[in-house]
Amino acid sequence: MSDWVASGTFTAEDPRPCTRHSMRHLAQSERTYSNPGGAQRGHATLLSLTSSLVLVIHPKTMPGDLLYLGKITRRVFDLLLGGALEKIVPIGSPCYKKSYYNDNGTLMNPLYYGMTCPIPASGNYANGTCTQGGYAEFAVKVSNIAQIQLAVNLARTLNLRLVVRNTGHDYNGRSVGKGALSIWTHGLKEIKYVKNYKSPTYNGPVFKVGSGVQSFELYQAAGKYGVSTVAGICPTVGVFGGYSTGGGHSPLMQLFGVDADQVIALEVVLASGRFVTATPSVNSDLYLAMLGGGGGTFRIITSAVVKVHRKVPVTVSTWTLMTSEISMAPFFATDKTVAEYEVLMKPLFDKCASFGIQLTANTTHYDSFYPACQATFGPSNYNVGGAGAIPGNRLVPSDNWASSEMRGKTFAAVQNTIENALLVLIYHQRPAEQEKEGINSVNPAFRNEESMIVAINAVSDLTAAGWKAGSEQLTIKVLGPLREVTPTGGSYGKEADIAETDWQKAFWGANYPRLQQIKQKYDPGMLFYVHHGVGTEGWAIIENGNVGVQSTDGPLCRV
């Protein structure tokens, strides 16, 4: 085995985390390696990957390791934090409350923490074998910047895995991690309205917003001041974390651009522990990377200064097509009166009538965005807890509607998705063009988007083999034809397929090489890791295989 000895103890003069050996049929095993000449001792895992063997070394401190957070360390740390350190206790899925995002450790889809204790009164819960799984161990309930700096410095010094979490509203579980220290920003709820803000790149009204603020809170504040602001469709989404840094799909983006386009300045804590500001002219490379480069990847946002826009009237309309299986819920016509909406929709309604399809629309006009949002998206039940499906998405660009041939291929791919998925949600929006291009790293596929198709694949066999088969079904059969027919398209990382193929291109396109450089500059030690995040090539979570898809239930390793 090259310079490694295949026995209970490995001996090495030069332990290399990425050594690959061409060996066959070796099962996964764990051993201790040591160097009699004094090389560092560590923990190694052998992963069997078909006919090859990859050696990985755990670079992150895990529970049970000497440098992990022992009782004395925790007490001192908590004292310095002012009592903000909390133990994260996983809750079984039926116990999720409607406001699950107010819990210090839960995530949107419990599948991705490893499902080690999902259902009370059965399985692991019944036989007393529940484990922490892929949830973080401790959370710092943040109320000020100094606490974040202290936590970052401790995690870097002790080589802990660090995760950043506001609501846990992420399809791929990027805000949790086995053995991690979690920085919980949910309490940073400041919203300050500034009517006459001036900067080198923008003059006008803004909100200064804490990174714990959610969409419904920002919309409510905008309604109070008689203005509009860009945030998520789902009201419980945290705005200035994974949402804004992933681009930010919004009901108002066709008027003002995606959420990342609204940000004028960010206050952030770096992996070094430094507190800095990032704008188009100050730390401009960091500003570019954070607005589109993905959440939990480059730094921790503490607050953002964002554009405020005029009050926008909205006409909303709902209808069902033939059966309850196909519905418009709702048609959200921003800046349209009822009369303008009816003129816009008349060709569709007339065409349906010619086929004998009757559409009875329920239409209402609102003089501003907030009440329209409350009446449509607000009442939906966004609490989670059960895991019975896997989601993914595809951004469909303008190119797909440029010719009758392309339209035909596109419709065939969409039909395939509808026929093979449990549920399909389609958003028909294109973000407004921006005066200045290239100042952020929003996925180029967003700029030419005409539709975003979200497909959810049902999984009935809730075993590891069943989840694996369900994931492969989504990736290959449900979304595969859509990827093939949209070569200039991409994927919205916030609602991505956990097994997204060619994810660097899908999430960032031509922006990716530049983002890799910025990641290496600001976080060369990979303090901030998320699944399929910028610069994570050569890193992996070696999870225990309980759920058949990539989860956070395992150590973070170089591979």
Coordinates of C-alpha atoms in Angstrom, one line a residue:
M1 CA 0.0 0.0 0.0
S2 CA 2.6 2.5 -1.0
D3 CA 4.0 3.9 2.2
W4 CA 1.2 2.6 4.4
V5 CA 1.2 -0.7 6.1
A6 CA -2.2 -2.6 5.9
S7 CA -2.5 -3.8 9.5
G8 CA -4.1 -2.7 12.7
T9 CA -1.6 0.1 12.9
F10 CA -0.5 2.2 9.9
T11 CA 3.1 3.4 9.8
A12 CA 3.9 6.4 7.7
E13 CA 6.6 8.9 7.2
D14 CA 4.3 11.3 5.2
P15 CA 0.6 10.9 6.1
R16 CA -1.2 12.2 3.1
P17 CA -5.0 12.7 3.3
C18 CA -5.6 12.2 -0.4
T19 CA -3.5 9.1 -1.1
R20 CA -5.4 6.8 -3.4
H21 CA -4.7 3.1 -3.7
S22 CA -5.8 0.7 -6.4
M23 CA -7.1 -2.2 -4.3
R24 CA -10.3 -4.3 -4.7
H25 CA -13.1 -5.4 -2.4
L26 CA -11.9 -4.0 0.8
A27 CA -14.7 -3.2 3.3
Q28 CA -14.8 0.1 5.2
S29 CA -12.7 0.0 8.3
E30 CA -11.2 2.3 10.9
R31 CA -7.6 2.1 12.3
T32 CA -5.2 4.3 14.1
Y33 CA -2.0 5.4 12.4
S34 CA 1.2 6.3 14.1
N35 CA 4.8 7.1 13.1
P36 CA 7.5 5.7 15.4
G37 CA 9.6 8.6 14.3
G38 CA 7.2 11.1 15.9
A39 CA 4.7 11.9 13.3
Q40 CA 1.3 13.1 14.5
R41 CA -1.2 10.5 15.6
G42 CA -4.6 10.7 14.1
H43 CA -7.7 8.9 13.1
A44 CA -8.1 7.4 9.6
T45 CA -10.9 5.8 7.7
L46 CA -10.7 3.6 4.7
L47 CA -13.6 4.0 2.3
S48 CA -14.3 1.3 -0.3
L49 CA -15.2 3.0 -3.6
T50 CA -15.8 0.2 -6.2
S51 CA -12.3 -0.9 -7.2
S52 CA -10.4 1.9 -5.5
L53 CA -9.6 2.7 -1.9
V54 CA -9.4 6.3 -0.7
L55 CA -7.6 7.2 2.6
V56 CA -9.2 10.0 4.5
I57 CA -8.0 11.7 7.7
H58 CA -10.4 13.4 10.1
P59 CA -9.3 17.0 10.2
K60 CA -12.1 18.2 12.4
T61 CA -12.2 17.6 16.1
M62 CA -15.1 15.3 17.1
P63 CA -16.9 14.4 20.4
G64 CA -14.5 12.1 22.3
D65 CA -11.4 13.7 20.9
L66 CA -9.0 15.4 23.4
L67 CA -9.6 18.9 22.1
Y68 CA -13.3 18.7 22.0
L69 CA -15.6 20.7 24.2
G70 CA -15.2 19.1 27.7
K71 CA -17.2 20.3 30.7
I72 CA -14.6 22.8 31.9
T73 CA -14.1 24.3 28.5
R74 CA -17.9 24.6 28.0
R75 CA -18.3 26.3 31.4
V76 CA -15.6 28.8 30.7
F77 CA -16.9 29.3 27.1
D78 CA -20.5 29.8 28.3
L79 CA -19.3 32.3 31.0
L80 CA -17.5 34.3 28.3
L81 CA -20.6 34.2 26.1
G82 CA -22.8 35.5 28.9
G83 CA -24.8 32.3 29.2
A84 CA -25.5 31.9 25.5
L85 CA -24.3 28.3 25.1
E86 CA -27.1 25.8 24.7
K87 CA -27.2 22.0 24.3
I88 CA -29.0 20.9 21.1
V89 CA -31.5 18.2 21.9
P90 CA -33.0 16.5 18.7
I91 CA -36.8 16.4 18.7
G92 CA -38.8 13.5 17.1
S93 CA -40.6 14.5 13.9
P94 CA -44.2 14.4 15.3
C95 CA -43.0 16.9 17.9
Y96 CA -42.1 19.6 15.4
K97 CA -44.0 22.7 16.2
K98 CA -45.4 25.0 13.6
S99 CA -42.6 27.4 14.5
Y100 CA -39.9 24.7 14.2
Y101 CA -37.4 27.4 13.2
N102 CA -37.5 28.7 16.8
D103 CA -35.8 25.6 18.0
N104 CA -32.1 25.8 18.4
G105 CA -31.2 22.8 16.3
T106 CA -33.9 21.5 13.9
L107 CA -33.8 21.7 10.1
M108 CA -36.3 21.7 7.3
N109 CA -36.0 18.1 6.2
P110 CA -35.0 15.7 9.0
L111 CA -33.8 13.2 6.5
Y112 CA -30.4 15.0 6.2
Y113 CA -29.4 14.7 9.8
G114 CA -29.5 10.9 9.4
M115 CA -33.0 10.0 10.8
T116 CA -31.4 8.5 14.0
C117 CA -34.6 9.2 16.1
P118 CA -37.4 10.2 13.8
I119 CA -40.6 8.7 15.3
P120 CA -41.4 8.4 19.0
A121 CA -42.9 5.0 20.0
S122 CA -41.2 3.1 17.3
G123 CA -37.7 2.3 15.9
N124 CA -34.7 3.8 17.6
Y125 CA -36.9 5.7 20.1
A126 CA -38.7 2.6 21.3
N127 CA -35.5 0.6 21.9
G128 CA -33.6 3.4 23.4
T129 CA -30.9 3.7 20.7
C130 CA -31.5 7.3 19.6
T131 CA -28.4 9.3 18.9
Q132 CA -27.5 12.9 18.2
G133 CA -27.1 11.9 14.5
G134 CA -26.1 14.8 12.2
Y135 CA -27.3 17.5 14.5
A136 CA -24.7 19.9 16.0
E137 CA -23.9 19.3 19.6
F138 CA -24.1 22.9 21.0
A139 CA -25.6 26.2 19.8
V140 CA -24.5 29.7 20.6
K141 CA -27.7 31.7 20.9
V142 CA -26.3 34.9 19.4
S143 CA -27.4 38.4 20.6
N144 CA -24.3 40.3 19.7
I145 CA -21.3 40.3 17.4
A146 CA -18.7 39.6 20.1
Q147 CA -20.4 36.2 20.8
I148 CA -20.0 35.3 17.1
Q149 CA -16.3 36.3 17.2
L150 CA -15.7 34.3 20.3
A151 CA -17.3 31.2 18.9
V152 CA -15.5 31.5 15.6
N153 CA -12.1 31.9 17.3
L154 CA -12.8 28.9 19.6
A155 CA -13.9 26.7 16.7
R156 CA -10.8 27.7 14.6
T157 CA -8.4 27.2 17.6
L158 CA -9.9 23.7 18.5
N159 CA -10.4 22.7 14.9
L160 CA -14.1 22.2 15.5
R161 CA -16.7 21.9 12.8
L162 CA -18.7 25.1 12.7
V163 CA -22.2 25.6 11.2
V164 CA -24.3 28.7 10.9
R165 CA -28.1 28.6 11.3
N166 CA -31.0 31.0 11.4
T167 CA -34.2 29.0 10.7
G168 CA -32.9 25.6 9.3
H169 CA -35.0 26.3 6.2
D170 CA -32.7 24.5 3.7
Y171 CA -33.6 21.5 1.7
N172 CA -30.2 19.9 2.0
G173 CA -29.6 20.3 5.7
R174 CA -26.6 22.7 5.3
S175 CA -27.2 24.3 8.7
V176 CA -26.5 21.2 10.8
G177 CA -23.4 19.0 11.2
K178 CA -22.3 16.1 13.4
G179 CA -20.3 17.2 16.4
A180 CA -20.5 20.8 15.3
L181 CA -20.7 24.1 17.2
S182 CA -23.7 26.0 15.8
I183 CA -23.9 29.8 15.6
W184 CA -27.6 30.5 15.9
T185 CA -28.3 33.9 14.5
H186 CA -32.1 33.8 14.8
G187 CA -32.1 36.4 17.6
L188 CA -30.6 39.2 15.5
K189 CA -34.0 40.8 14.7
E190 CA -33.1 44.5 14.2
I191 CA -35.1 46.2 11.4
K192 CA -34.3 50.0 11.0
Y193 CA -35.8 52.2 8.3
V194 CA -33.5 54.9 6.9
K195 CA -35.4 57.2 4.5
N196 CA -32.3 59.1 3.1
Y197 CA -29.4 56.7 2.9
K198 CA -26.3 57.7 0.9
S199 CA -23.4 55.6 -0.3
P200 CA -21.0 55.7 -3.3
T201 CA -23.3 53.3 -5.2
Y202 CA -26.8 54.1 -3.9
N203 CA -28.9 57.0 -2.6
G204 CA -32.4 56.4 -1.3
P205 CA -34.4 54.6 1.3
V206 CA -33.1 51.4 2.9
F207 CA -33.7 48.9 5.7
K208 CA -30.8 47.9 8.0
V209 CA -31.7 44.4 8.8
G210 CA -30.3 41.8 11.3
S211 CA -29.4 38.4 9.9
G212 CA -32.1 36.7 12.0
V213 CA -35.0 38.5 10.3
Q214 CA -37.5 36.3 8.4
S215 CA -39.4 37.2 5.3
F216 CA -42.7 37.9 7.0
E217 CA -41.0 40.2 9.5
L218 CA -39.4 42.2 6.7
Y219 CA -42.6 42.4 4.7
Q220 CA -44.5 43.5 7.8
A221 CA -42.0 46.3 8.3
A222 CA -42.3 47.4 4.7
G223 CA -46.1 47.5 5.0
K224 CA -45.7 49.7 8.1
Y225 CA -43.6 52.3 6.2
G226 CA -45.7 52.1 3.0
V227 CA -42.9 50.7 0.9
S228 CA -41.9 47.3 -0.7
T229 CA -38.9 45.1 -0.2
V230 CA -37.6 41.9 -1.7
A231 CA -37.7 38.6 0.3
G232 CA -38.8 35.0 0.0
I233 CA -42.1 33.5 -1.1
C234 CA -42.2 31.3 2.0
P235 CA -42.8 33.8 4.9
T236 CA -40.7 31.8 7.4
V237 CA -37.5 31.9 5.3
G238 CA -34.6 33.8 7.0
V239 CA -33.7 36.6 4.5
F240 CA -30.0 37.4 5.0
G241 CA -28.3 34.0 5.3
G242 CA -28.6 31.2 2.8
Y243 CA -31.5 32.9 1.0
S244 CA -29.8 36.1 -0.1
T245 CA -26.4 34.5 -0.5
G246 CA -28.0 31.9 -2.8
G247 CA -29.5 34.6 -5.0
G248 CA -33.0 34.8 -3.5
H249 CA -36.1 33.9 -5.6
S250 CA -38.9 36.4 -4.8
P251 CA -42.4 37.4 -5.8
L252 CA -41.1 40.9 -6.6
M253 CA -38.0 39.9 -8.5
Q254 CA -39.5 40.7 -11.9
L255 CA -39.8 44.3 -10.8
F256 CA -36.6 44.8 -8.8
G257 CA -34.3 41.8 -9.3
V258 CA -33.4 38.9 -7.0
D259 CA -32.7 39.4 -3.3
A260 CA -28.9 39.5 -3.7
D261 CA -29.4 42.5 -6.1
Q262 CA -30.9 44.5 -3.2
V263 CA -28.0 44.4 -0.8
I264 CA -25.9 47.5 -0.6
A265 CA -23.7 46.6 2.3
L266 CA -23.0 43.6 4.7
E267 CA -21.5 43.4 8.1
V268 CA -19.8 40.1 8.6
V269 CA -17.5 38.0 10.8
L270 CA -14.7 36.3 8.9
A271 CA -13.1 32.9 9.6
S272 CA -10.2 34.9 11.2
G273 CA -12.7 36.3 13.7
R274 CA -12.4 39.9 12.3
F275 CA -15.6 42.0 12.0
V276 CA -15.7 43.8 8.6
T277 CA -18.0 45.6 6.2
A278 CA -18.3 44.4 2.6
T279 CA -19.7 46.7 -0.1
P280 CA -19.1 47.2 -3.9
S281 CA -16.1 49.4 -3.0
V282 CA -14.9 48.0 0.4
N283 CA -13.8 44.3 0.5
S284 CA -15.5 44.1 -2.9
D285 CA -14.4 40.6 -3.7
L286 CA -16.0 39.4 -0.4
Y287 CA -19.2 41.3 -1.3
L288 CA -19.3 39.7 -4.7
A289 CA -18.8 36.2 -3.3
M290 CA -21.4 36.5 -0.5
L291 CA -24.1 37.7 -2.8
G292 CA -24.7 34.5 -4.8
G293 CA -21.9 32.3 -3.6
G294 CA -24.0 30.4 -1.1
G295 CA -24.8 30.5 2.6
G296 CA -22.5 29.3 5.4
T297 CA -19.5 29.4 3.0
F298 CA -17.4 32.6 3.2
R299 CA -18.3 34.3 6.5
I300 CA -21.2 34.9 9.0
I301 CA -23.5 37.8 8.2
T302 CA -24.6 39.9 11.1
S303 CA -26.6 42.6 9.3
A304 CA -27.4 43.9 5.8
V305 CA -28.3 47.2 4.3
V306 CA -30.9 46.7 1.6
K307 CA -32.8 48.8 -0.9
V308 CA -36.4 49.8 -0.3
H309 CA -38.8 50.3 -3.2
R310 CA -42.1 52.0 -3.9
K311 CA -45.4 50.5 -2.7
V312 CA -46.6 47.9 -5.2
P313 CA -50.2 47.0 -5.8
V314 CA -51.0 43.3 -6.5
T315 CA -53.8 41.4 -8.2
V316 CA -54.0 37.8 -7.1
S317 CA -56.1 35.1 -8.8
T318 CA -56.5 31.4 -8.2
W319 CA -58.1 28.7 -10.3
T320 CA -58.2 24.9 -10.8
L321 CA -57.7 23.3 -14.2
M322 CA -60.2 20.4 -14.7
T323 CA -59.3 18.5 -11.6
S324 CA -57.8 19.5 -8.2
E325 CA -54.5 18.0 -9.3
I326 CA -53.6 21.1 -11.4
S327 CA -54.0 24.5 -9.9
M328 CA -52.9 28.1 -10.0
A329 CA -52.3 29.1 -6.4
P330 CA -51.9 32.0 -7.0
F331 CA -51.3 34.0 -10.1
F332 CA -49.5 36.9 -8.5
A333 CA -49.8 39.9 -10.8
T334 CA -47.6 42.6 -9.3
D335 CA -48.3 46.2 -10.5
K336 CA -51.5 45.1 -12.3
T337 CA -55.1 46.2 -11.8
V338 CA -57.8 43.6 -12.2
A339 CA -58.6 45.0 -15.6
E340 CA -55.0 44.7 -16.7
Y341 CA -54.8 41.2 -15.3
E342 CA -57.9 40.1 -17.2
V343 CA -56.5 41.5 -20.5
L344 CA -53.3 39.7 -19.9
M345 CA -55.0 36.4 -19.2
K346 CA -57.7 36.5 -21.8
P347 CA -55.8 34.6 -24.5
L348 CA -55.2 31.7 -22.1
F349 CA -58.8 31.6 -20.9
D350 CA -60.1 31.8 -24.5
K351 CA -57.8 29.0 -25.6
C352 CA -59.0 26.8 -22.7
A353 CA -62.6 27.5 -23.5
S354 CA -62.0 26.4 -27.1
F355 CA -61.0 23.0 -25.8
G356 CA -64.0 22.8 -23.5
I357 CA -62.0 23.6 -20.4
Q358 CA -63.6 26.0 -18.0
L359 CA -61.5 28.1 -15.7
T360 CA -63.3 29.9 -12.9
A361 CA -61.0 32.4 -11.3
N362 CA -61.2 33.9 -7.9
T363 CA -59.6 37.3 -8.3
T364 CA -58.8 40.0 -5.7
H365 CA -56.9 43.3 -5.8
Y366 CA -54.7 44.6 -3.0
D367 CA -53.2 48.1 -2.9
S368 CA -49.9 46.9 -1.5
F369 CA -47.7 43.8 -1.4
Y370 CA -47.9 42.8 2.3
P371 CA -51.7 42.1 2.5
A372 CA -51.5 40.2 -0.8
C373 CA -48.7 38.0 0.5
Q374 CA -50.5 37.4 3.8
A375 CA -53.7 36.3 1.9
T376 CA -51.9 33.9 -0.4
F377 CA -48.5 32.6 0.8
G378 CA -48.9 33.5 4.5
P379 CA -51.6 30.9 5.5
S380 CA -49.7 27.9 4.1
N381 CA -48.4 25.4 6.6
Y382 CA -44.6 25.5 6.4
N383 CA -43.8 23.4 9.4
V384 CA -42.0 20.1 8.7
G385 CA -41.0 17.0 10.5
G386 CA -41.9 13.9 8.5
A387 CA -39.5 12.8 5.7
G388 CA -41.3 11.1 2.8
A389 CA -40.0 12.9 -0.2
I390 CA -36.9 14.3 -1.9
P391 CA -37.0 17.7 -3.7
G392 CA -34.9 19.2 -6.5
N393 CA -35.3 22.0 -9.1
R394 CA -34.2 23.3 -12.5
L395 CA -34.0 26.9 -13.9
V396 CA -35.4 26.9 -17.4
P397 CA -33.9 29.8 -19.5
S398 CA -35.2 32.0 -22.3
D399 CA -33.4 29.8 -24.8
N400 CA -35.9 27.1 -24.3
W401 CA -38.7 29.3 -25.8
A402 CA -36.8 30.7 -28.7
S403 CA -38.1 28.3 -31.4
S404 CA -40.9 25.8 -31.9
E405 CA -38.5 22.9 -31.9
M406 CA -37.0 24.0 -28.5
R407 CA -40.5 24.6 -27.1
G408 CA -41.5 21.1 -28.1
K409 CA -38.5 19.5 -26.4
T410 CA -39.0 21.6 -23.3
F411 CA -42.7 20.7 -23.0
A412 CA -41.8 17.0 -23.4
A413 CA -39.3 17.3 -20.6
V414 CA -41.8 19.1 -18.3
Q415 CA -44.4 16.5 -19.1
N416 CA -41.9 13.8 -18.1
T417 CA -41.3 15.5 -14.8
I418 CA -45.0 15.9 -14.0
E419 CA -45.7 12.2 -14.9
N420 CA -42.9 10.9 -12.7
A421 CA -42.9 13.2 -9.7
L422 CA -45.2 13.3 -6.7
L423 CA -45.6 17.1 -6.9
V424 CA -44.4 19.8 -9.3
L425 CA -44.3 23.5 -8.5
I426 CA -43.6 25.9 -11.4
Y427 CA -42.7 29.6 -10.9
H428 CA -42.9 31.7 -14.0
Q429 CA -40.7 34.7 -13.3
R430 CA -37.7 36.5 -14.8
P431 CA -35.8 38.9 -12.5
A432 CA -35.5 42.5 -13.6
E433 CA -32.3 43.4 -15.3
Q434 CA -29.8 45.4 -13.2
E435 CA -28.0 48.6 -14.1
K436 CA -24.6 47.2 -13.0
E437 CA -23.7 43.6 -13.8
G438 CA -21.0 41.5 -12.4
I439 CA -20.9 43.1 -8.9
N440 CA -22.3 39.9 -7.3
S441 CA -22.0 36.2 -8.1
V442 CA -25.7 35.3 -8.7
N443 CA -26.1 32.2 -10.8
P444 CA -26.1 33.4 -14.5
A445 CA -28.9 31.0 -15.1
F446 CA -31.1 33.2 -12.9
R447 CA -30.5 36.2 -15.2
N448 CA -32.1 34.4 -18.1
E449 CA -34.7 32.4 -16.2
E450 CA -38.2 32.1 -17.5
S451 CA -39.4 29.3 -15.2
M452 CA -38.1 27.5 -12.1
I453 CA -39.5 24.0 -11.8
V454 CA -39.4 22.3 -8.4
A455 CA -40.0 18.6 -8.5
I456 CA -40.7 16.5 -5.4
N457 CA -40.2 12.7 -5.6
A458 CA -42.1 10.5 -3.2
V459 CA -40.3 7.8 -1.2
S460 CA -42.4 5.0 0.2
D461 CA -39.7 2.6 1.2
L462 CA -38.2 4.4 4.2
T463 CA -35.1 2.2 4.4
A464 CA -31.6 3.2 3.3
A465 CA -32.0 1.3 0.1
G466 CA -35.4 2.9 -0.5
W467 CA -34.1 6.5 0.0
K468 CA -31.1 5.8 -2.3
A469 CA -33.5 4.5 -5.0
G470 CA -35.8 7.5 -4.5
S471 CA -32.8 9.9 -4.8
E472 CA -31.6 8.3 -7.9
Q473 CA -35.1 8.4 -9.4
L474 CA -35.3 12.1 -8.8
T475 CA -31.8 12.8 -10.2
I476 CA -32.0 10.6 -13.3
K477 CA -35.6 10.1 -14.3
V478 CA -37.5 13.1 -12.9
L479 CA -34.9 15.9 -13.4
G480 CA -32.5 14.2 -15.9
P481 CA -34.5 15.1 -19.1
L482 CA -34.9 18.7 -17.8
R483 CA -31.2 19.1 -17.4
E484 CA -30.6 17.7 -20.8
V485 CA -32.9 20.1 -22.5
T486 CA -31.6 23.1 -20.6
P487 CA -27.9 23.3 -21.3
T488 CA -27.8 27.0 -20.4
G489 CA -30.0 26.5 -17.4
G490 CA -29.0 25.7 -13.8
S491 CA -30.3 25.0 -10.3
Y492 CA -31.4 27.1 -7.4
G493 CA -29.1 25.9 -4.6
K494 CA -31.5 26.6 -1.8
E495 CA -34.0 24.0 -3.1
A496 CA -31.5 21.7 -4.9
D497 CA -31.4 18.0 -5.4
I498 CA -29.1 16.6 -2.7
A499 CA -27.3 14.6 -5.5
E500 CA -27.2 17.5 -8.0
T501 CA -24.9 16.5 -10.9
D502 CA -22.2 18.9 -12.0
W503 CA -23.2 21.1 -9.1
Q504 CA -20.5 23.7 -9.6
K505 CA -21.9 24.6 -13.0
A506 CA -25.5 24.1 -12.0
F507 CA -25.3 26.6 -9.0
W508 CA -22.7 29.1 -10.3
G509 CA -21.9 28.6 -14.0
A510 CA -19.0 30.8 -15.2
N511 CA -18.7 32.4 -11.7
Y512 CA -17.3 29.3 -10.0
P513 CA -13.5 29.7 -10.7
R514 CA -13.6 33.2 -9.2
L515 CA -15.5 32.1 -6.2
Q516 CA -13.0 29.3 -5.6
Q517 CA -10.2 31.9 -5.4
I518 CA -12.1 34.1 -3.0
K519 CA -12.9 31.1 -0.8
Q520 CA -9.2 30.2 -0.6
K521 CA -8.3 33.8 0.3
Y522 CA -10.8 34.2 3.1
D523 CA -11.2 30.6 4.5
P524 CA -8.2 28.5 3.5
G525 CA -8.8 26.2 6.5
M526 CA -12.4 25.3 5.6
L527 CA -13.9 26.6 8.8
F528 CA -17.1 27.2 6.9
Y529 CA -18.2 23.9 5.2
V530 CA -21.6 23.2 3.6
H531 CA -22.7 20.4 1.3
H532 CA -21.9 21.2 -2.3
G533 CA -20.4 24.6 -1.3
V534 CA -17.7 26.6 -3.0
G535 CA -14.3 25.0 -2.6
T536 CA -15.4 21.8 -1.0
E537 CA -13.7 19.6 -3.5
G538 CA -11.5 17.3 -1.5
W539 CA -13.8 17.4 1.5
A540 CA -16.6 15.0 2.4
I541 CA -18.9 14.0 5.3
I542 CA -18.2 10.3 5.9
E543 CA -21.7 9.5 7.0
N544 CA -22.8 6.1 8.4
G545 CA -25.1 5.1 5.6
N546 CA -28.3 5.0 7.6
V547 CA -30.5 6.8 5.2
G548 CA -29.1 6.0 1.7
V549 CA -28.4 9.6 0.7
Q550 CA -25.8 12.1 1.8
S551 CA -26.5 13.2 5.3
T552 CA -24.6 15.3 8.0
D553 CA -24.3 12.2 10.3
G554 CA -20.6 11.7 10.1
P555 CA -17.2 13.4 10.5
L556 CA -16.1 16.1 8.1
C557 CA -12.9 14.8 6.4
R558 CA -10.4 15.6 3.7
V559 CA -10.6 12.9 1.1

